[in-house]
């Protein structure tokens, strides 16, 4: 019989204590793809134990990478030679970050054949900018039955001005240009922390990339990369999730292993809500205190980094559902609404018009709800922690793509969360 994981949460307990933030999923994934660019061994510290990471490691294994875990978040990975430029489509189709293999394989092997990337399906997620950038740099790109074939007839060079800010598109274009003799100038680049971290990793191995974190990035091709050792940044999306959970439960939580500089937009919005945020002077810890605070409704526009993250838009929606007054939420990046119907089932008052969410504070009550993707799942967890009574969250496998064992890690904060494997009835058709 098929089984499904559930989280069972008894809500209404203020979170209290210390929580260590996991390493960043969205920084680690492209860095793992980027390890393909060297034939030498690389040690990566700060790789979270998540299903998306395991899937990418399986894909890299088919390409020729061998890895060994040497610590809870550390692995050694080594790709002495490329065995294939066509990893299995069924694995590639399981996560979005697999598309950075297009640029990585093009750099290392001069060719890549890749199926459609997968990942969360909360919104349309086009890849036109990835392909236009590669073409502008001189790659030949063709598409057949949804599969992409890219080849590099000569060293990549030239300019591309992105039509919009894209994290993955910027990463793919950089990866493609690292090895070779040409120079590539990319404009209107994403300044996201995940772009900067990947570039810092590549430069640590001998790449020649300038301007990451600004709008213009110049990649001067180098002959080869050496091996090395690197520490991935902490996960600012997990940190933001915990900050919002602490506020929603009117608790007090200290987060360690954070970069407070990466969380400025979240801290500013929570201060506007009325929560006290205290940052440690060294920038690696912060505390969130919402005890005995009168929280107030705010308006939120999710936008590109360093603005308020789209990934946290559903989750701040859960917090604002518990705050007196009316808040208006907009998302300039994605149409993330998969959590709305589920939050309503918990008593949230959310009106949705033209992708604008109008949230009016109410009392949440526990019930049975379903996660539809990573961040809608996290929104349901935050709502369930704040709600009165018991909630059962289905489809926990989505959460496991982005958050390490939440049940075990939330329990020391006083949360009553249990992870269950439920046996599902067999489908009739
Ligand atoms: N876009 C295009 N064309 C493209 C590429 C993007 O129109 O070729 C649009 C997208 O539709 C979106 C905007 O540009 O409206 C930004 O998309 P971006 O390319 O920046 O997103 P991504 O790289 O596919 C990453 C994260 C997402 C996160 C977004 C936005 C990974 C694996 N994914 O996606 O994270 O929401 O950046 O910050 O790094 C998650 O972790 O749950 C997640 C979905």
Short mmCIF file of C-alpha atoms and ligand atoms in Angstrom, two decimals:
data_model
loop_
_atom_site.label_atom_id
_atom_site.label_comp_id
_atom_site.label_asym_id
_atom_site.label_seq_id
_atom_site.Cartn_x
_atom_site.Cartn_y
_atom_site.Cartn_z
CA UNK A 1 0.00 0.00 0.00
CA UNK A 2 1.29 3.50 -0.75
CA UNK A 3 2.18 5.62 2.27
CA UNK A 4 2.16 9.34 2.82
CA UNK A 5 3.84 11.46 5.45
CA UNK A 6 1.73 13.67 7.66
CA UNK A 7 2.56 16.33 10.21
CA UNK A 8 0.23 16.44 13.17
CA UNK A 9 0.47 19.76 15.02
CA UNK A 10 -1.22 20.80 18.28
CA UNK A 11 -1.22 24.56 17.88
CA UNK A 12 -1.41 27.50 20.20
CA UNK A 13 2.01 27.14 21.88
CA UNK A 14 4.34 30.17 21.63
CA UNK A 15 7.68 29.03 20.20
CA UNK A 16 10.50 29.63 22.62
CA UNK A 17 14.21 28.85 22.43
CA UNK A 18 17.10 28.59 20.01
CA UNK A 19 17.00 27.22 16.47
CA UNK A 20 20.00 26.51 14.24
CA UNK A 21 19.28 27.44 10.62
CA UNK A 22 20.16 24.84 7.96
CA UNK A 23 22.50 25.61 5.05
CA UNK A 24 20.82 27.15 2.01
CA UNK A 25 19.04 24.79 -0.37
CA UNK A 26 18.89 27.28 -3.22
CA UNK A 27 22.59 28.19 -2.86
CA UNK A 28 23.79 24.59 -2.43
CA UNK A 29 21.99 23.17 -5.49
CA UNK A 30 23.69 25.34 -8.17
CA UNK A 31 27.01 24.96 -6.34
CA UNK A 32 26.68 21.18 -6.56
CA UNK A 33 25.93 21.53 -10.29
CA UNK A 34 28.96 23.83 -10.58
CA UNK A 35 31.26 21.13 -9.16
CA UNK A 36 31.01 19.55 -12.64
CA UNK A 37 33.28 22.33 -13.92
CA UNK A 38 36.40 20.83 -12.36
CA UNK A 39 37.95 17.41 -12.78
CA UNK A 40 39.50 17.80 -9.32
CA UNK A 41 37.98 16.87 -6.00
CA UNK A 42 35.91 19.51 -4.16
CA UNK A 43 34.79 19.59 -0.52
CA UNK A 44 31.51 21.41 0.04
CA UNK A 45 30.42 22.25 3.59
CA UNK A 46 26.87 23.43 4.14
CA UNK A 47 24.91 20.98 2.01
CA UNK A 48 21.44 20.51 3.54
CA UNK A 49 19.98 17.01 3.91
CA UNK A 50 16.99 17.50 1.63
CA UNK A 51 15.29 15.40 -1.02
CA UNK A 52 16.14 17.94 -3.77
CA UNK A 53 19.82 17.62 -2.84
CA UNK A 54 19.64 13.81 -3.01
CA UNK A 55 17.94 13.99 -6.41
CA UNK A 56 20.58 16.34 -7.80
CA UNK A 57 23.36 14.10 -6.43
CA UNK A 58 21.75 11.15 -8.25
CA UNK A 59 21.69 13.15 -11.48
CA UNK A 60 25.32 14.20 -11.00
CA UNK A 61 26.16 10.53 -10.39
CA UNK A 62 24.81 9.59 -13.83
CA UNK A 63 27.03 12.30 -15.34
CA UNK A 64 30.15 10.91 -13.64
CA UNK A 65 30.32 12.59 -10.22
CA UNK A 66 31.20 10.48 -7.19
CA UNK A 67 30.42 11.86 -3.78
CA UNK A 68 30.93 10.85 -0.15
CA UNK A 69 29.38 12.52 2.88
CA UNK A 70 32.10 13.37 5.42
CA UNK A 71 29.86 15.14 7.94
CA UNK A 72 26.19 15.94 8.52
CA UNK A 73 26.37 18.83 6.01
CA UNK A 74 29.69 18.19 4.29
CA UNK A 75 30.58 16.14 1.25
CA UNK A 76 33.47 15.50 -1.08
CA UNK A 77 32.49 15.40 -4.75
CA UNK A 78 34.67 14.50 -7.69
CA UNK A 79 33.94 14.29 -11.42
CA UNK A 80 37.15 13.08 -13.11
CA UNK A 81 35.36 12.66 -16.43
CA UNK A 82 31.97 13.34 -17.97
CA UNK A 83 30.25 10.04 -18.80
CA UNK A 84 27.21 11.55 -20.50
CA UNK A 85 25.87 14.98 -21.44
CA UNK A 86 22.32 13.63 -21.29
CA UNK A 87 21.22 12.89 -17.70
CA UNK A 88 17.98 10.93 -17.25
CA UNK A 89 14.96 13.09 -18.07
CA UNK A 90 12.85 11.59 -15.28
CA UNK A 91 15.35 12.80 -12.66
CA UNK A 92 15.95 16.19 -14.30
CA UNK A 93 12.18 16.67 -14.34
CA UNK A 94 12.02 16.40 -10.55
CA UNK A 95 13.62 19.72 -9.67
CA UNK A 96 14.05 23.18 -11.05
CA UNK A 97 17.72 23.60 -10.13
CA UNK A 98 18.63 20.74 -12.49
CA UNK A 99 18.43 23.26 -15.33
CA UNK A 100 21.75 24.81 -14.22
CA UNK A 101 23.27 21.58 -15.60
CA UNK A 102 22.72 23.10 -19.03
CA UNK A 103 25.33 25.80 -18.41
CA UNK A 104 27.59 23.52 -16.35
CA UNK A 105 27.76 20.77 -18.99
CA UNK A 106 28.17 23.30 -21.79
CA UNK A 107 31.20 24.73 -19.98
CA UNK A 108 32.85 21.42 -19.10
CA UNK A 109 31.87 19.27 -22.09
CA UNK A 110 30.87 21.75 -24.81
CA UNK A 111 27.43 20.14 -25.09
CA UNK A 112 24.32 19.35 -23.03
CA UNK A 113 21.08 17.51 -23.66
CA UNK A 114 18.50 18.19 -20.99
CA UNK A 115 14.81 17.52 -20.52
CA UNK A 116 12.39 20.04 -19.05
CA UNK A 117 13.27 21.04 -15.49
CA UNK A 118 10.70 20.29 -12.80
CA UNK A 119 10.21 21.78 -9.36
CA UNK A 120 7.28 23.31 -7.61
CA UNK A 121 4.35 24.05 -9.88
CA UNK A 122 2.78 26.97 -8.02
CA UNK A 123 3.12 29.22 -11.06
CA UNK A 124 4.32 29.44 -14.66
CA UNK A 125 8.11 29.11 -14.60
CA UNK A 126 9.48 29.91 -18.08
CA UNK A 127 13.12 29.38 -19.15
CA UNK A 128 13.26 31.70 -22.16
CA UNK A 129 15.91 33.94 -20.54
CA UNK A 130 18.26 31.01 -19.96
CA UNK A 131 18.06 30.06 -23.63
CA UNK A 132 18.27 33.63 -24.98
CA UNK A 133 21.38 34.31 -22.87
CA UNK A 134 23.12 31.16 -24.11
CA UNK A 135 22.26 32.01 -27.73
CA UNK A 136 23.54 35.58 -27.31
CA UNK A 137 26.83 34.10 -26.07
CA UNK A 138 27.17 32.01 -29.23
CA UNK A 139 25.72 28.66 -28.15
CA UNK A 140 23.49 26.76 -30.56
CA UNK A 141 20.25 25.88 -28.83
CA UNK A 142 17.60 23.57 -30.23
CA UNK A 143 14.47 22.11 -28.72
CA UNK A 144 12.84 18.85 -29.67
CA UNK A 145 9.78 17.42 -27.91
CA UNK A 146 10.49 19.50 -24.82
CA UNK A 147 14.16 18.43 -24.62
CA UNK A 148 16.97 20.94 -25.10
CA UNK A 149 20.22 20.44 -26.96
CA UNK A 150 22.96 23.08 -26.59
CA UNK A 151 26.37 23.04 -28.20
CA UNK A 152 29.29 25.44 -28.16
CA UNK A 153 30.77 25.73 -31.66
CA UNK A 154 33.43 28.19 -30.37
CA UNK A 155 34.36 29.71 -26.98
CA UNK A 156 31.35 31.61 -25.67
CA UNK A 157 31.62 35.39 -25.77
CA UNK A 158 29.41 38.44 -26.14
CA UNK A 159 26.81 40.34 -24.15
CA UNK A 160 23.34 39.63 -22.88
CA UNK A 161 20.96 42.01 -21.20
CA UNK A 162 18.39 40.02 -19.23
CA UNK A 163 14.81 41.14 -19.91
CA UNK A 164 13.98 40.56 -16.24
CA UNK A 165 15.82 39.58 -13.09
CA UNK A 166 16.24 35.82 -12.98
CA UNK A 167 18.28 33.89 -10.42
CA UNK A 168 18.52 30.64 -12.37
CA UNK A 169 19.00 32.39 -15.73
CA UNK A 170 21.90 34.44 -14.36
CA UNK A 171 23.46 31.32 -12.83
CA UNK A 172 23.13 29.31 -16.04
CA UNK A 173 24.72 32.02 -18.20
CA UNK A 174 27.64 32.41 -15.77
CA UNK A 175 28.25 28.66 -15.60
CA UNK A 176 28.28 28.37 -19.39
CA UNK A 177 31.00 31.01 -19.74
CA UNK A 178 33.43 29.94 -16.97
CA UNK A 179 35.59 27.56 -19.06
CA UNK A 180 36.88 28.77 -22.43
CA UNK A 181 38.75 31.66 -23.95
CA UNK A 182 35.98 34.19 -24.42
CA UNK A 183 34.63 37.01 -22.32
CA UNK A 184 30.94 37.41 -21.54
CA UNK A 185 29.24 40.51 -20.12
CA UNK A 186 25.82 39.95 -18.55
CA UNK A 187 23.61 42.94 -17.71
CA UNK A 188 20.48 43.34 -15.62
CA UNK A 189 21.63 40.34 -13.57
CA UNK A 190 19.95 39.04 -10.44
CA UNK A 191 21.80 40.28 -7.34
CA UNK A 192 20.42 37.37 -5.29
CA UNK A 193 22.56 35.81 -2.56
CA UNK A 194 22.38 32.48 -4.43
CA UNK A 195 24.06 34.02 -7.49
CA UNK A 196 26.77 35.60 -5.32
CA UNK A 197 27.43 32.38 -3.41
CA UNK A 198 27.80 30.33 -6.61
CA UNK A 199 30.22 32.93 -8.02
CA UNK A 200 32.24 32.95 -4.79
CA UNK A 201 32.47 29.16 -5.06
CA UNK A 202 33.60 29.28 -8.70
CA UNK A 203 36.15 32.04 -8.02
CA UNK A 204 37.52 30.00 -5.09
CA UNK A 205 38.28 27.28 -7.68
CA UNK A 206 40.03 29.73 -10.03
CA UNK A 207 37.22 31.19 -12.16
CA UNK A 208 37.48 34.84 -13.24
CA UNK A 209 34.07 36.39 -12.54
CA UNK A 210 33.53 40.00 -11.51
CA UNK A 211 30.49 41.98 -10.43
CA UNK A 212 28.33 39.33 -8.72
CA UNK A 213 25.86 41.11 -6.44
CA UNK A 214 25.61 44.00 -8.93
CA UNK A 215 23.62 44.33 -12.15
CA UNK A 216 26.62 43.70 -14.44
CA UNK A 217 28.65 40.50 -14.26
CA UNK A 218 31.73 39.87 -16.40
CA UNK A 219 32.93 36.31 -16.91
CA UNK A 220 36.37 35.88 -18.43
CA UNK A 221 36.85 32.29 -19.49
CA UNK A 222 39.68 30.29 -17.89
CA UNK A 223 41.30 27.07 -19.12
CA UNK A 224 40.41 24.96 -16.13
CA UNK A 225 39.34 25.08 -12.50
CA UNK A 226 41.23 23.51 -9.61
CA UNK A 227 39.78 21.62 -6.64
CA UNK A 228 38.98 23.31 -3.36
CA UNK A 229 36.85 23.63 -0.28
CA UNK A 230 33.83 25.88 0.23
CA UNK A 231 31.18 26.78 2.85
CA UNK A 232 27.65 27.41 1.54
CA UNK A 233 25.67 30.30 3.08
CA UNK A 234 22.87 29.72 5.62
CA UNK A 235 19.30 29.38 4.32
CA UNK A 236 17.67 32.81 4.47
CA UNK A 237 14.31 31.31 3.48
CA UNK A 238 14.34 28.87 6.39
CA UNK A 239 15.43 31.73 8.67
CA UNK A 240 12.57 33.89 7.38
CA UNK A 241 10.13 31.01 7.92
CA UNK A 242 11.21 30.64 11.55
CA UNK A 243 11.03 34.40 12.14
CA UNK A 244 7.45 34.38 10.85
CA UNK A 245 6.59 31.29 12.93
CA UNK A 246 7.94 32.95 16.08
CA UNK A 247 5.80 36.02 15.36
CA UNK A 248 2.67 34.02 14.48
CA UNK A 249 2.84 32.12 17.78
CA UNK A 250 3.69 35.33 19.71
CA UNK A 251 6.88 33.60 20.86
CA UNK A 252 10.54 34.42 21.36
CA UNK A 253 13.13 32.60 19.25
CA UNK A 254 16.85 33.10 18.72
CA UNK A 255 18.14 31.98 15.34
CA UNK A 256 21.78 31.05 14.91
CA UNK A 257 23.70 30.33 11.68
CA UNK A 258 22.08 33.22 9.84
CA UNK A 259 23.39 36.15 7.83
CA UNK A 260 21.38 39.06 9.18
CA UNK A 261 22.39 41.10 6.11
CA UNK A 262 20.44 38.64 3.92
CA UNK A 263 17.30 39.09 6.04
CA UNK A 264 16.98 42.87 6.06
CA UNK A 265 13.67 42.98 4.17
CA UNK A 266 12.11 40.35 6.44
CA UNK A 267 13.38 42.04 9.61
CA UNK A 268 12.10 45.43 8.43
CA UNK A 269 8.64 44.05 7.65
CA UNK A 270 8.40 42.24 10.97
CA UNK A 271 9.40 45.40 12.83
CA UNK A 272 6.60 47.19 10.97
CA UNK A 273 4.22 44.44 12.17
CA UNK A 274 5.36 45.30 15.72
CA UNK A 275 7.79 42.47 16.45
CA UNK A 276 11.14 43.18 18.15
CA UNK A 277 14.12 41.94 16.13
CA UNK A 278 17.53 42.09 17.78
CA UNK A 279 20.54 41.35 15.61
CA UNK A 280 23.78 40.05 17.06
CA UNK A 281 26.58 42.52 16.22
CA UNK A 282 28.58 39.85 14.36
CA UNK A 283 25.67 39.35 11.93
CA UNK A 284 25.30 35.59 12.50
CA UNK A 285 22.37 35.46 14.94
CA UNK A 286 19.16 37.30 15.63
CA UNK A 287 16.29 37.07 18.02
CA UNK A 288 12.61 37.57 17.33
CA UNK A 289 10.37 38.60 20.22
CA UNK A 290 6.63 38.85 19.73
CA UNK A 291 5.56 38.15 23.34
CA UNK A 292 3.01 40.59 24.71
CA UNK A 293 3.28 42.65 21.54
CA UNK A 294 0.26 44.14 19.85
CA UNK A 295 0.84 43.24 16.22
CA UNK A 296 -0.59 45.29 13.38
CA UNK A 297 -1.60 44.66 9.79
CA UNK A 298 0.88 45.67 7.05
CA UNK A 299 1.07 45.64 3.27
CA UNK A 300 3.69 43.43 1.61
CA UNK A 301 5.03 43.41 -1.95
CA UNK A 302 7.22 40.41 -2.71
CA UNK A 303 9.94 41.28 -5.18
CA UNK A 304 13.50 40.41 -6.20
CA UNK A 305 16.35 40.30 -3.69
CA UNK A 306 17.08 42.38 -1.66
CA UNK A 307 13.32 42.97 -1.46
CA UNK A 308 10.84 40.81 0.45
CA UNK A 309 11.18 37.24 -0.95
CA UNK A 310 8.39 35.66 -2.99
CA UNK A 311 9.10 32.38 -1.19
CA UNK A 312 8.01 33.95 2.10
CA UNK A 313 4.87 35.60 0.71
CA UNK A 314 2.56 32.64 1.55
CA UNK A 315 4.20 32.37 4.97
CA UNK A 316 3.78 36.02 5.94
CA UNK A 317 0.21 35.53 4.70
CA UNK A 318 -0.19 32.92 7.46
CA UNK A 319 1.18 35.34 10.07
CA UNK A 320 -1.01 38.22 8.90
CA UNK A 321 -4.05 35.92 9.08
CA UNK A 322 -3.55 36.07 12.87
CA UNK A 323 -3.07 39.85 13.09
CA UNK A 324 -5.93 42.27 13.72
CA UNK A 325 -6.74 44.53 10.76
CA UNK A 326 -6.46 44.19 6.99
CA UNK A 327 -3.19 43.53 5.13
CA UNK A 328 -2.67 43.59 1.37
CA UNK A 329 -0.17 41.17 -0.19
CA UNK A 330 1.22 41.37 -3.71
CA UNK A 331 3.79 39.17 -5.42
CA UNK A 332 5.69 40.63 -8.37
CA UNK A 333 7.60 37.40 -9.08
CA UNK A 334 5.16 34.50 -8.99
CA UNK A 335 1.46 33.82 -8.62
CA UNK A 336 1.69 31.92 -5.36
CA UNK A 337 -1.84 31.16 -4.22
CA UNK A 338 -1.85 27.39 -3.61
CA UNK A 339 -2.01 27.96 0.16
CA UNK A 340 -5.02 30.30 0.13
CA UNK A 341 -7.83 27.72 0.02
CA UNK A 342 -6.11 25.64 2.73
CA UNK A 343 -5.60 28.63 5.05
CA UNK A 344 -9.26 29.52 4.57
CA UNK A 345 -10.17 26.04 5.78
CA UNK A 346 -8.33 26.95 8.99
CA UNK A 347 -10.47 30.06 9.38
CA UNK A 348 -8.26 32.60 7.62
CA UNK A 349 -10.06 35.44 5.90
CA UNK A 350 -8.27 35.93 2.60
CA UNK A 351 -9.82 37.47 -0.49
CA UNK A 352 -8.07 36.96 -3.77
CA UNK A 353 -8.54 39.35 -6.67
CA UNK A 354 -6.16 39.55 -9.64
CA UNK A 355 -3.49 37.79 -7.57
CA UNK A 356 -3.71 40.45 -4.86
CA UNK A 357 -4.45 38.96 -1.46
CA UNK A 358 -6.46 40.89 1.07
CA UNK A 359 -5.95 39.30 4.47
CA UNK A 360 -8.10 40.20 7.46
CA UNK A 361 -7.00 38.95 10.86
CA UNK A 362 -9.06 36.14 12.38
CA UNK A 363 -8.71 33.24 14.82
CA UNK A 364 -7.24 30.17 13.18
CA UNK A 365 -8.39 26.69 14.15
CA UNK A 366 -6.72 23.39 13.40
CA UNK A 367 -8.05 21.15 10.65
CA UNK A 368 -6.80 18.78 7.92
CA UNK A 369 -4.98 20.59 5.09
CA UNK A 370 -2.72 19.76 2.13
CA UNK A 371 0.63 21.22 1.14
CA UNK A 372 0.93 21.81 -2.61
CA UNK A 373 4.57 22.91 -2.78
CA UNK A 374 7.46 23.74 -0.42
CA UNK A 375 6.43 27.21 0.66
CA UNK A 376 2.67 26.62 0.77
CA UNK A 377 3.51 23.71 3.07
CA UNK A 378 5.58 26.01 5.28
CA UNK A 379 2.70 28.52 5.39
CA UNK A 380 0.42 25.73 6.63
CA UNK A 381 2.94 24.73 9.32
CA UNK A 382 3.13 28.33 10.57
CA UNK A 383 -0.65 28.64 10.56
CA UNK A 384 -1.02 25.30 12.35
CA UNK A 385 1.49 26.32 15.04
CA UNK A 386 -0.55 29.47 15.67
CA UNK A 387 -4.01 27.86 15.42
CA UNK A 388 -6.08 26.52 18.30
CA UNK A 389 -6.43 22.73 18.22
CA UNK A 390 -5.03 19.98 16.06
CA UNK A 391 -3.98 20.32 12.43
CA UNK A 392 -3.01 17.50 10.12
CA UNK A 393 -0.84 18.53 7.18
CA UNK A 394 -0.76 16.18 4.21
CA UNK A 395 1.89 15.99 1.47
CA UNK A 396 4.82 16.52 3.80
CA UNK A 397 7.17 15.33 1.03
CA UNK A 398 6.93 18.87 -0.38
CA UNK A 399 8.25 20.29 2.89
CA UNK A 400 11.07 17.75 2.89
CA UNK A 401 12.29 19.26 -0.37
CA UNK A 402 13.11 22.50 1.42
CA UNK A 403 13.23 22.03 5.19
CA UNK A 404 15.30 19.52 7.15
CA UNK A 405 13.19 17.42 9.55
CA UNK A 406 10.95 20.19 10.84
CA UNK A 407 9.13 18.01 13.38
CA UNK A 408 12.34 17.09 15.21
CA UNK A 409 13.79 20.59 14.99
CA UNK A 410 10.65 22.46 16.11
CA UNK A 411 9.99 20.24 19.12
CA UNK A 412 12.77 21.77 21.30
CA UNK A 413 11.05 25.15 20.77
CA UNK A 414 7.98 23.80 22.56
CA UNK A 415 6.03 23.03 19.40
CA UNK A 416 3.90 19.91 19.53
CA UNK A 417 4.65 18.44 16.10
CA UNK A 418 4.69 14.80 15.15
CA UNK A 419 5.65 13.22 11.88
CA UNK A 420 3.52 10.19 10.91
CA UNK A 421 3.61 7.81 8.01
CA UNK A 422 -0.01 7.17 7.04
CA UNK A 423 -1.03 4.31 4.83
CA UNK A 424 -3.24 5.48 2.02
CA UNK A 425 -6.06 3.47 0.51
CA UNK A 426 -5.15 2.12 -2.93
CA UNK A 427 -6.44 4.19 -5.83
CA UNK A 428 -9.32 2.49 -7.67
CA UNK A 429 -8.21 3.38 -11.21
N1 LIG B 1 11.46 34.10 -15.56
C1 LIG B 1 11.15 34.21 -16.90
N2 LIG B 1 11.98 33.61 -17.80
C2 LIG B 1 13.07 32.90 -17.44
C3 LIG B 1 13.39 32.79 -16.08
C4 LIG B 1 12.56 33.39 -15.15
O1 LIG B 1 10.17 34.84 -17.28
O2 LIG B 1 13.77 32.38 -18.31
C5 LIG B 1 10.61 34.76 -14.56
C6 LIG B 1 9.93 33.79 -13.62
O3 LIG B 1 8.71 33.31 -14.15
C7 LIG B 1 9.74 34.63 -12.38
C8 LIG B 1 10.98 35.52 -12.38
O4 LIG B 1 11.47 35.50 -13.70
O5 LIG B 1 8.61 35.45 -12.53
C9 LIG B 1 12.07 35.08 -11.43
O6 LIG B 1 12.39 33.71 -11.64
P1 LIG B 1 13.84 33.13 -11.30
O7 LIG B 1 14.46 32.63 -12.55
O8 LIG B 1 14.58 34.12 -10.50
O9 LIG B 1 13.49 31.88 -10.38
P2 LIG B 1 14.24 30.47 -10.33
O10 LIG B 1 15.70 30.68 -10.47
O11 LIG B 1 13.57 29.50 -11.22
C10 LIG B 1 14.70 30.47 -7.76
C11 LIG B 1 14.40 29.58 -6.60
C12 LIG B 1 12.94 29.71 -6.21
C13 LIG B 1 12.64 31.16 -5.90
C14 LIG B 1 13.00 32.03 -7.12
C15 LIG B 1 12.78 33.52 -6.91
C16 LIG B 1 15.85 27.64 -6.88
C17 LIG B 1 15.99 26.22 -7.18
N3 LIG B 1 14.64 28.18 -6.95
O12 LIG B 1 13.91 30.02 -8.85
O13 LIG B 1 12.79 28.95 -5.01
O14 LIG B 1 11.28 31.32 -5.61
O15 LIG B 1 14.40 31.83 -7.45
O16 LIG B 1 13.60 33.97 -5.90
O17 LIG B 1 16.84 28.30 -6.55
C18 LIG B 1 11.77 27.42 -3.52
O18 LIG B 1 12.86 27.31 -2.94
O19 LIG B 1 10.71 26.98 -3.00
C19 LIG B 1 11.73 28.09 -4.81
C20 LIG B 1 10.74 27.91 -5.66
#
